[in-house]
Coordinates of C-alpha atoms and ligand atoms in Angstrom, one line a residue:
M56 CA -0.2 0.1 -0.5
A57 CA 2.7 2.3 0.8
T58 CA 4.4 2.2 -1.9
Q59 CA 1.9 2.7 -3.9
I60 CA 0.7 6.3 -2.4
S61 CA 4.0 7.5 -3.2
R62 CA 3.4 6.6 -6.6
R63 CA 0.6 7.6 -7.1
N64 CA 1.6 11.8 -5.7
A65 CA 4.4 11.0 -7.7
I66 CA 2.1 10.7 -10.3
Q67 CA -0.3 13.2 -9.5
S68 CA 3.0 15.9 -9.2
L69 CA 4.5 15.0 -12.4
L70 CA 0.8 15.8 -14.1
A71 CA 1.0 18.9 -12.2
M72 CA 4.2 19.4 -14.0
A73 CA 3.9 18.2 -17.8
G74 CA 0.2 19.9 -17.6
G75 CA -2.5 17.2 -18.3
A76 CA -4.3 14.0 -18.7
A77 CA -2.4 12.3 -22.1
V78 CA 1.0 12.0 -20.3
Y79 CA -0.5 9.9 -17.5
E80 CA 0.3 6.8 -19.2
G81 CA 3.5 7.3 -20.0
V82 CA 3.9 8.5 -16.4
R83 CA 3.4 5.3 -14.6
S84 CA 5.2 3.2 -17.2
V85 CA 8.6 5.4 -16.3
M86 CA 7.5 4.7 -12.7
N87 CA 7.1 1.1 -13.1
T88 CA 11.0 1.1 -14.5
P89 CA 13.4 -0.2 -11.6
A90 CA 15.5 2.9 -12.4
F91 CA 12.9 5.6 -11.1
G92 CA 13.2 3.4 -7.7
G93 CA 9.1 3.4 -7.2
Q94 CA 9.7 6.2 -4.4
S95 CA 9.3 9.6 -6.2
F96 CA 10.9 12.6 -4.9
N97 CA 10.9 10.9 -0.8
A98 CA 14.2 9.9 -1.4
G99 CA 16.3 13.1 0.2
T100 CA 16.8 13.0 3.9
L101 CA 13.6 15.1 4.2
G102 CA 12.1 12.2 2.5
Q103 CA 13.7 9.4 4.3
A104 CA 12.6 12.0 8.3
H105 CA 9.2 11.9 6.7
A106 CA 8.8 8.0 5.3
A107 CA 10.4 7.1 8.3
L108 CA 6.5 8.6 10.3
G109 CA 4.5 6.2 8.6
N110 CA 1.8 6.0 6.3
W111 CA -1.4 7.9 8.8
V112 CA -3.6 10.2 7.5
Y113 CA -3.3 12.8 10.1
L114 CA -6.8 15.3 10.6
T115 CA -7.2 18.0 12.1
P116 CA -9.4 21.4 12.6
Q117 CA -8.2 24.8 12.3
K118 CA -11.0 26.7 14.7
L119 CA -10.6 30.4 14.2
G120 CA -8.7 29.5 10.6
G121 CA -12.2 27.9 9.8
G122 CA -12.0 24.9 8.4
T123 CA -9.5 21.4 8.4
H124 CA -7.5 19.6 7.0
C125 CA -5.0 16.8 6.7
C126 CA -2.0 15.4 5.9
D127 CA -0.1 12.5 5.1
M128 CA 2.6 12.2 7.5
G129 CA 4.5 9.4 5.0
T130 CA 5.1 12.0 2.8
G131 CA 4.5 15.6 4.1
K132 CA 1.5 16.8 2.0
T133 CA -0.6 18.3 2.3
L134 CA -3.7 15.2 1.2
A135 CA -6.4 17.6 1.5
W136 CA -9.0 20.4 2.8
I137 CA -12.0 21.8 3.9
S138 CA -12.9 26.1 4.4
Y139 CA -16.6 25.7 5.3
W140 CA -16.9 29.4 5.2
N141 CA -17.5 28.5 1.5
Y142 CA -20.4 26.9 2.1
G143 CA -22.8 29.7 4.1
D144 CA -21.2 29.2 7.1
T145 CA -19.9 32.7 8.1
C146 CA -18.3 32.4 11.1
P147 CA -17.3 28.2 11.0
I148 CA -15.2 28.0 14.0
S149 CA -14.2 24.8 13.8
H150 CA -13.8 23.6 16.5
H151 CA -13.7 19.1 17.5
L152 CA -13.7 16.5 15.1
A153 CA -13.8 12.5 14.7
A154 CA -13.4 10.7 12.3
Y155 CA -14.8 7.0 11.5
P156 CA -11.9 3.2 10.9
S157 CA -11.2 3.6 7.0
P158 CA -9.5 0.6 5.1
D159 CA -7.1 3.1 3.6
P160 CA -7.7 5.8 4.6
Y161 CA -6.0 7.7 1.5
K162 CA -8.7 6.5 -0.7
G163 CA -11.9 8.2 1.5
F164 CA -13.1 8.4 4.6
E165 CA -15.5 9.9 6.7
F166 CA -15.3 12.8 9.0
I167 CA -17.8 14.2 11.6
N168 CA -16.5 18.2 12.8
S169 CA -18.5 20.6 14.8
T170 CA -18.3 23.7 14.8
Q171 CA -19.2 27.2 17.2
G172 CA -19.9 30.5 16.2
G173 CA -22.0 33.4 17.5
K174 CA -20.4 35.1 20.8
N175 CA -17.7 32.5 21.0
V176 CA -15.6 34.7 18.4
M177 CA -15.7 37.2 20.3
I178 CA -13.9 36.1 23.3
Y179 CA -10.3 36.7 22.2
G180 CA -10.1 40.1 22.6
L181 CA -9.7 40.3 18.8
P182 CA -10.3 43.8 17.4
T183 CA -13.4 42.1 14.9
R184 CA -16.8 44.2 13.3
I185 CA -18.2 40.5 12.7
Q186 CA -20.3 41.2 15.4
S187 CA -21.2 44.7 14.2
R188 CA -21.2 44.0 11.1
G189 CA -24.5 41.4 11.3
I190 CA -22.3 37.9 10.7
L191 CA -22.8 36.2 13.5
D192 CA -26.6 37.1 13.7
R193 CA -28.1 34.2 11.7
Y194 CA -26.1 32.4 9.3
G195 CA -22.9 32.6 11.9
Q196 CA -24.3 31.3 15.3
G197 CA -22.4 28.1 15.1
N198 CA -23.0 24.8 16.1
N199 CA -23.0 22.8 13.0
I200 CA -22.2 19.5 12.8
Y201 CA -20.5 18.5 9.3
R202 CA -20.1 15.7 7.9
V203 CA -17.3 15.2 5.3
Y204 CA -15.9 12.6 3.1
F205 CA -12.5 12.5 1.8
D206 CA -13.0 10.8 -1.0
G207 CA -9.0 10.1 -2.4
Q208 CA -8.9 13.9 -3.5
S209 CA -10.4 16.4 -1.9
M210 CA -12.9 16.7 0.5
N211 CA -16.4 17.3 0.5
L212 CA -18.9 18.2 2.5
I213 CA -21.9 16.0 2.1
E214 CA -24.2 16.7 5.2
N215 CA -25.0 20.1 8.5
V216 CA -26.3 16.9 10.4
A217 CA -27.8 19.4 12.8
E218 CA -29.3 21.1 10.5
T219 CA -31.5 18.0 9.4
T220 CA -31.7 17.2 12.8
G221 CA -32.4 20.8 14.3
M222 CA -29.6 19.5 17.0
G223 CA -26.9 22.2 17.0
L224 CA -24.2 21.2 19.3
G225 CA -20.4 22.3 19.2
V226 CA -17.7 21.4 20.7
H227 CA -15.9 17.5 21.3
T228 CA -17.9 14.6 18.4
V229 CA -16.9 11.0 19.5
I230 CA -17.5 8.0 17.5
F231 CA -19.2 4.9 18.8
P232 CA -16.4 1.7 19.3
D233 CA -18.4 -0.4 16.3
G234 CA -18.6 3.0 14.2
K235 CA -22.3 2.9 13.3
G236 CA -22.3 6.8 14.6
F237 CA -21.1 9.7 17.1
A238 CA -22.4 11.2 20.0
G239 CA -22.5 15.4 20.3
A240 CA -22.0 17.6 23.1
D241 CA -22.3 21.1 23.5
G242 CA -21.4 23.3 27.0
Q243 CA -23.2 25.9 26.7
K244 CA -26.3 24.6 25.6
D245 CA -26.2 21.2 28.6
V246 CA -26.9 19.0 25.7
C247 CA -26.4 15.8 24.1
A248 CA -27.2 13.9 21.7
F249 CA -26.3 9.8 20.4
F250 CA -26.3 9.8 16.1
D251 CA -26.9 7.1 13.4
R252 CA -24.1 7.1 11.0
P253 CA -26.4 6.7 7.4
G254 CA -25.3 5.6 4.0
L255 CA -23.0 8.3 1.8
T256 CA -26.2 9.9 0.8
E257 CA -28.7 8.8 3.3
K258 CA -28.8 11.5 6.5
T259 CA -28.5 11.0 9.4
K260 CA -30.8 10.3 12.6
V261 CA -30.9 11.0 16.3
Q262 CA -31.2 8.0 18.1
M263 CA -31.4 9.4 21.4
A264 CA -30.6 12.7 23.8
F265 CA -29.9 14.1 27.0
R266 CA -30.9 17.3 29.0
G267 CA -28.6 18.1 31.7
D268 CA -30.0 20.7 34.2
W269 CA -28.0 21.8 37.8
V270 CA -31.2 22.8 40.4
P271 CA -28.5 23.8 43.4
N272 CA -29.5 23.7 46.9
N273 CA -28.6 27.4 48.0
K274 CA -30.3 29.4 45.2
N275 CA -29.6 32.8 46.5
D276 CA -25.9 32.6 46.0
L277 CA -23.9 32.5 42.5
D278 CA -20.7 31.4 44.3
K279 CA -22.1 28.3 45.7
T280 CA -24.4 27.2 43.1
W281 CA -22.1 24.0 42.6
M282 CA -19.9 24.0 45.9
E283 CA -22.8 23.4 48.1
G284 CA -24.1 21.0 46.4
G285 CA -27.7 20.1 44.1
T286 CA -28.9 17.6 42.5
L287 CA -28.0 17.1 38.3
R288 CA -31.7 16.7 36.6
L289 CA -30.9 14.3 33.2
V290 CA -34.2 14.8 31.0
R291 CA -34.7 13.3 28.0
L292 CA -35.1 15.5 24.7
S293 CA -37.4 14.6 21.9
P294 CA -37.8 16.2 19.0
A295 CA -41.5 18.2 17.8
T296 CA -43.7 15.7 16.6
E297 CA -45.0 18.2 13.5
T298 CA -41.5 18.7 12.5
G299 CA -39.8 15.5 13.9
K300 CA -36.5 18.1 14.0
F301 CA -35.3 19.0 17.4
E302 CA -35.6 22.8 18.3
L303 CA -31.5 23.3 18.9
E304 CA -30.0 24.9 15.8
G305 CA -27.7 27.7 16.5
T306 CA -27.7 29.5 19.4
R307 CA -31.1 28.3 20.5
G308 CA -31.6 26.6 24.0
N309 CA -27.9 27.8 25.0
K310 CA -27.6 28.7 28.8
I311 CA -24.5 30.7 29.2
D312 CA -23.0 32.9 25.6
W313 CA -20.1 31.7 25.5
E314 CA -18.4 28.5 26.1
M315 CA -16.3 28.3 29.2
V316 CA -12.8 28.3 27.7
P317 CA -11.1 25.6 29.9
M318 CA -10.4 26.3 33.4
A319 CA -13.0 29.0 33.1
E320 CA -15.9 27.2 35.2
H321 CA -15.1 30.4 37.5
L322 CA -16.1 33.2 35.4
V323 CA -19.8 31.3 35.7
W324 CA -20.1 31.4 39.6
T325 CA -18.2 35.1 39.8
G326 CA -21.0 36.1 37.1
R327 CA -18.8 36.5 34.2
L328 CA -20.0 34.9 31.8
P329 CA -23.6 35.9 30.9
G330 CA -26.6 34.3 30.1
E331 CA -29.7 33.0 30.3
D332 CA -29.4 30.0 32.5
P333 CA -26.0 29.9 33.9
R334 CA -26.9 29.1 37.7
G335 CA -28.7 25.6 35.5
L336 CA -25.5 24.3 34.3
T337 CA -24.3 21.6 34.5
G338 CA -21.4 22.2 31.7
L339 CA -22.4 19.0 29.3
D340 CA -19.6 19.5 26.9
A341 CA -18.6 16.0 25.9
V342 CA -19.4 11.8 25.5
V343 CA -17.2 9.8 25.5
H344 CA -17.9 5.3 25.3
H345 CA -16.5 2.9 26.6
P346 CA -14.6 -0.1 24.5
G347 CA -17.7 -2.4 25.5
N348 CA -20.3 -0.6 23.1
R349 CA -22.7 -0.9 25.7
Y350 CA -22.4 2.4 28.2
S351 CA -21.2 6.1 27.8
A352 CA -20.4 9.2 29.9
L353 CA -21.3 12.4 29.6
I354 CA -19.3 14.4 31.0
L355 CA -20.5 17.4 33.3
R356 CA -18.0 20.1 34.1
M357 CA -19.1 22.1 36.6
P358 CA -20.2 19.3 39.2
S359 CA -17.1 17.4 37.7
A360 CA -19.0 14.1 37.2
A361 CA -19.6 11.3 34.3
L362 CA -23.0 10.4 34.3
I363 CA -23.0 6.1 32.4
V364 CA -25.7 6.0 30.4
D365 CA -26.1 2.2 29.0
R366 CA -27.0 2.4 25.0
T367 CA -28.3 -1.1 24.8
T368 CA -31.7 1.3 27.0
W369 CA -30.7 4.6 26.8
E370 CA -31.1 4.3 30.3
P371 CA -28.8 6.2 32.7
V372 CA -27.0 3.8 35.2
C373 CA -24.7 5.8 38.0
C374 CA -22.7 8.7 38.3
L375 CA -19.1 9.0 38.4
H376 CA -18.1 11.8 40.2
N377 CA -14.5 12.6 41.0
P378 CA -13.2 15.1 43.3
E379 CA -11.1 13.9 45.8
G380 CA -13.0 13.0 49.5
S381 CA -16.3 12.7 47.0
P382 CA -18.0 9.8 47.3
G383 CA -16.9 8.2 43.7
N384 CA -20.3 6.7 42.6
L385 CA -23.8 8.0 43.2
P386 CA -27.0 6.9 42.6
I387 CA -29.3 7.8 39.9
K388 CA -33.0 8.0 40.7
K389 CA -36.1 7.5 37.9
V390 CA -38.5 11.0 39.1
S391 CA -40.7 11.4 36.2
N392 CA -42.3 9.5 32.8
S393 CA -42.6 12.6 31.3
P394 CA -40.9 13.2 30.2
D395 CA -38.0 10.9 31.6
T396 CA -36.8 12.4 34.2
W397 CA -33.7 11.3 36.7
E398 CA -31.9 12.7 39.2
V399 CA -28.1 12.2 40.9
R400 CA -28.4 14.1 44.3
F401 CA -24.6 15.9 45.1
E402 CA -23.5 16.7 48.4
D403 CA -20.9 19.3 47.5
C404 CA -18.9 19.2 44.6
K405 CA -15.3 20.2 45.4
C406 CA -14.0 21.2 42.5
V407 CA -14.9 21.2 38.7
G408 CA -13.9 19.0 35.8
H409 CA -13.2 18.8 32.2
E410 CA -11.9 15.8 29.5
A411 CA -11.9 12.2 30.6
G412 CA -12.0 8.9 28.5
F413 CA -11.9 5.5 29.5
S414 CA -8.6 3.5 28.7
P415 CA -9.0 1.0 24.6
D416 CA -8.6 -1.7 27.3
G417 CA -11.4 -0.8 29.5
K418 CA -10.0 -0.9 32.6
N419 CA -10.2 2.8 33.8
F420 CA -11.3 5.5 33.2
T421 CA -10.3 8.7 34.3
M422 CA -11.2 12.2 34.5
M423 CA -9.7 16.1 35.2
N424 CA -10.1 18.1 38.5
N425 CA -9.4 21.6 38.2
I426 CA -9.6 24.9 39.8
Q427 CA -9.8 24.0 43.1
Q428 CA -8.2 20.8 42.8
N429 CA -5.7 19.7 40.1
N430 CA -5.5 16.5 39.3
M431 CA -6.9 13.2 37.6
A432 CA -9.3 11.0 39.1
V433 CA -9.0 7.1 38.3
F434 CA -11.4 4.9 38.4
D435 CA -11.3 0.8 37.5
T436 CA -14.2 -0.1 35.3
S437 CA -12.6 -3.5 34.7
D438 CA -16.3 -5.1 36.8
A439 CA -19.3 -5.3 34.3
D440 CA -21.7 -3.2 35.8
P441 CA -21.1 0.5 36.1
R442 CA -22.5 0.6 39.7
K443 CA -19.5 -1.3 41.1
W444 CA -16.5 1.1 39.0
K445 CA -14.4 2.2 42.1
K446 CA -12.1 5.7 42.4
I447 CA -9.0 4.2 42.9
T448 CA -6.2 7.0 42.9
W449 CA -5.2 10.7 41.1
V450 CA -2.4 11.0 39.4
K451 CA -1.0 14.6 40.6
D452 CA 1.8 16.6 40.0
P453 CA 3.6 18.8 42.6
K454 CA 3.5 21.3 39.8
W455 CA 0.3 21.3 39.8
V456 CA -1.5 23.6 42.1
G457 CA -3.7 26.6 42.0
D458 CA -5.6 27.4 38.3
Y459 CA -2.2 26.1 36.3
P460 CA -0.2 24.7 35.0
S461 CA -3.4 22.0 34.6
P462 CA -4.0 18.7 32.8
F463 CA -6.7 18.4 30.2
H464 CA -6.4 16.2 27.2
L465 CA -5.2 12.2 27.0
C466 CA -5.0 9.0 25.5
F467 CA -3.5 6.0 26.2
S468 CA -0.6 3.8 24.0
M469 CA -1.4 1.2 21.5
D470 CA 0.3 -1.1 24.4
G471 CA -1.7 -0.1 26.8
S472 CA 1.2 0.8 29.3
K473 CA 1.3 4.3 29.2
M474 CA -1.5 7.3 29.5
F475 CA -0.3 10.4 27.4
V476 CA -1.4 14.0 29.5
S477 CA -0.9 17.7 27.8
V478 CA -0.8 19.5 31.0
L479 CA -1.7 23.5 29.8
S480 CA -0.2 26.9 31.3
P481 CA -2.2 30.2 30.1
K482 CA -1.0 31.3 26.5
P483 CA 1.3 32.8 26.2
A484 CA 3.2 30.5 28.1
N485 CA 4.7 27.3 26.7
S486 CA 1.8 23.9 27.6
A487 CA 3.5 20.0 28.1
S488 CA 3.6 17.0 28.0
V489 CA 3.3 14.8 29.7
V490 CA 3.4 10.6 30.2
V491 CA 2.2 8.5 33.1
D492 CA 2.8 4.7 33.9
T493 CA -1.0 2.9 33.8
K494 CA 0.2 0.3 37.5
T495 CA 1.6 2.5 39.3
W496 CA -0.7 5.7 37.6
Q497 CA 2.9 8.2 38.3
I498 CA 4.5 10.4 35.8
I499 CA 7.5 8.9 34.4
K500 CA 8.5 11.5 32.0
K501 CA 7.6 15.2 31.0
F502 CA 8.4 16.8 27.7
E503 CA 8.0 20.2 28.6
N504 CA 8.0 23.5 26.9
I505 CA 6.3 22.4 23.7
G506 CA 4.0 24.7 22.5
P507 CA 0.9 27.4 23.3
D508 CA -2.2 25.5 24.1
C509 CA -1.2 21.3 23.7
Q510 CA -4.8 19.8 22.8
T511 CA -5.8 16.5 22.1
M512 CA -2.9 13.8 20.9
A513 CA -3.1 11.2 18.6
V514 CA -1.0 7.6 18.9
T515 CA -0.1 6.0 15.1
Y516 CA -1.7 3.1 15.2
D517 CA 2.1 0.6 15.1
G518 CA 2.9 1.8 18.4
K519 CA 5.8 4.2 17.4
Y520 CA 4.8 7.4 17.8
V521 CA 2.7 10.0 19.4
L522 CA 1.7 13.5 17.9
Q523 CA 1.1 16.3 20.4
I524 CA -1.0 18.7 18.8
F525 CA -0.8 22.3 20.4
S526 CA -2.9 25.0 18.6
G527 CA -1.8 28.8 19.4
F528 CA -5.3 29.0 17.8
Q529 CA -5.0 32.7 19.1
R530 CA -2.7 33.6 16.7
L531 CA 0.3 32.2 17.7
S532 CA 2.7 29.6 16.7
T533 CA 1.3 25.8 15.9
G534 CA 2.1 22.9 15.2
V535 CA 2.8 19.1 16.1
F536 CA 5.4 17.3 18.6
I537 CA 6.4 14.0 17.9
Y538 CA 7.3 12.0 21.1
T539 CA 7.8 7.6 20.4
Q540 CA 5.4 5.7 22.4
D541 CA 7.3 3.5 23.4
T542 CA 11.6 5.1 24.3
L543 CA 10.2 8.5 25.5
E544 CA 12.3 10.3 23.0
P545 CA 11.7 13.7 21.0
V546 CA 11.6 13.0 17.3
G547 CA 11.0 16.6 16.7
Y548 CA 8.2 19.0 14.7
L549 CA 6.1 19.4 11.8
P550 CA 4.4 22.7 10.8
N551 CA 0.3 22.3 11.3
F552 CA -1.3 25.5 10.2
G553 CA -4.4 26.5 12.9
G554 CA -5.9 27.0 16.2
H555 CA -6.4 23.1 16.5
H556 CA -9.0 22.1 19.3
D557 CA -8.3 18.6 18.2
C558 CA -6.4 15.3 16.2
V559 CA -6.9 12.0 15.3
I560 CA -5.4 9.8 12.8
V561 CA -7.6 8.2 10.6
P562 CA -8.1 5.1 12.0
R563 CA -8.4 1.7 9.6
D564 CA -10.7 -0.4 12.0
T565 CA -12.9 -0.2 15.0
R566 CA -9.8 -1.5 17.0
E567 CA -7.4 1.2 16.4
L568 CA -10.0 3.6 16.6
L569 CA -10.7 2.1 19.8
N570 CA -7.2 4.6 20.8
S571 CA -8.6 7.0 18.1
R572 CA -11.7 10.0 19.3
C573 CA -13.8 6.9 21.2
T574 CA -12.9 6.7 24.5
T575 CA -11.0 10.0 25.4
L576 CA -10.8 13.3 24.5
Ligands
CU240 CU1 -14.0 20.0 26.7
CU241 CU1 -12.1 22.9 22.7

């Protein structure tokens, strides 16, 4: 496969130079002669360096850049790209993405890309006229869910799932372990939904949707809304009968006017993040899947909790509570049938939480405890019954004190022996990537000073490399830092344009998918 691909790329380059398809046959015969070497232009030292990384298609969104591109790591070329403003989206903040497995990503693959929009573009201090010119009003509200197909040559927008279903969710998108659908969520609306995967020419359907609402014990003091505990209410959402659609496109359903950026939960309880209903906020911005393909975890930032849902019955099972000193597994009780509503009682919320994930072997779950605590809770999730999942330890670092530096995203090595964690420092400082031993849950290696805003990591599925993207999404330095998965040696940097909040190496099968955007964020 590798040789064919580099040959095909070489043919395309030669075609471009020679000026047309007429010379195709001639070029192909040249390519097939041994004298040509069969390796196109990749014979030099730079070519060898790229080839050593292996033939991986690396897909990365560009956040404020407004699109997404993918790189052929084996040749160092951009394979294809897409920019959503070309399709009439007037503020496409290309946010998170996930790719379905494809046996040969170079020939084609499908991915899901959420976008933000609306006031989310206004929070970085840009001297922009985008709002005053009315561009955010109708088609710039964001919360689109684009389905894109790379056909071996270009990226093609095949569906805006938000438009088809009325379900506009702008944050994490995560593929099911069987590759037959995905979950999306949005922390401004506290809504998550599960979607099927239709054929390329068909439209997506919502399988199930939930909203998480917070009912605080202390209803007077905003700064004690979460700290003094309360009730998490999970409500099943249904589409309108007449239209068959949800009414949650664009900014509809937003409780807060823009997203809580990482470690910005305190802006809500200090009254500095306005909106319709900050007091009812749970911060439900993601779903991750247990590899067993039955249980999914709804990630709730404000109470630092993960509500476990059974996707075979669409019933919630229990709720993992992450802070140190809090009970690890809380019961959930059904309180109404119309609509279906469940409640979880929280004595208190000692800290907020964020990114989370299951190990691809299903034995552990981890979630970041942020701000008031600055650690990662680790659960044993090996029991078949989630109600028996237990909090066993915390990953800590003497430097993780105060708000920053703070553990952010995570993923696991192919052999499961290590967990990789990005550690965020506020801009313009550079962020880090650290390695945790999954037997002892101790940090065994740190790569510090990588670049601004280290986001998610991707692992090459041959077990060789870790790709740590750094986003610099506020017009700063951006790229990907690479280190080895086994010996933990730095390999170097590659350019990668955009303000990434995510990245993924397109998996080739459901086994590789488990180490992709499926089990972790
Ligand atoms: Cu998030
Ligand atoms: Cu983000």
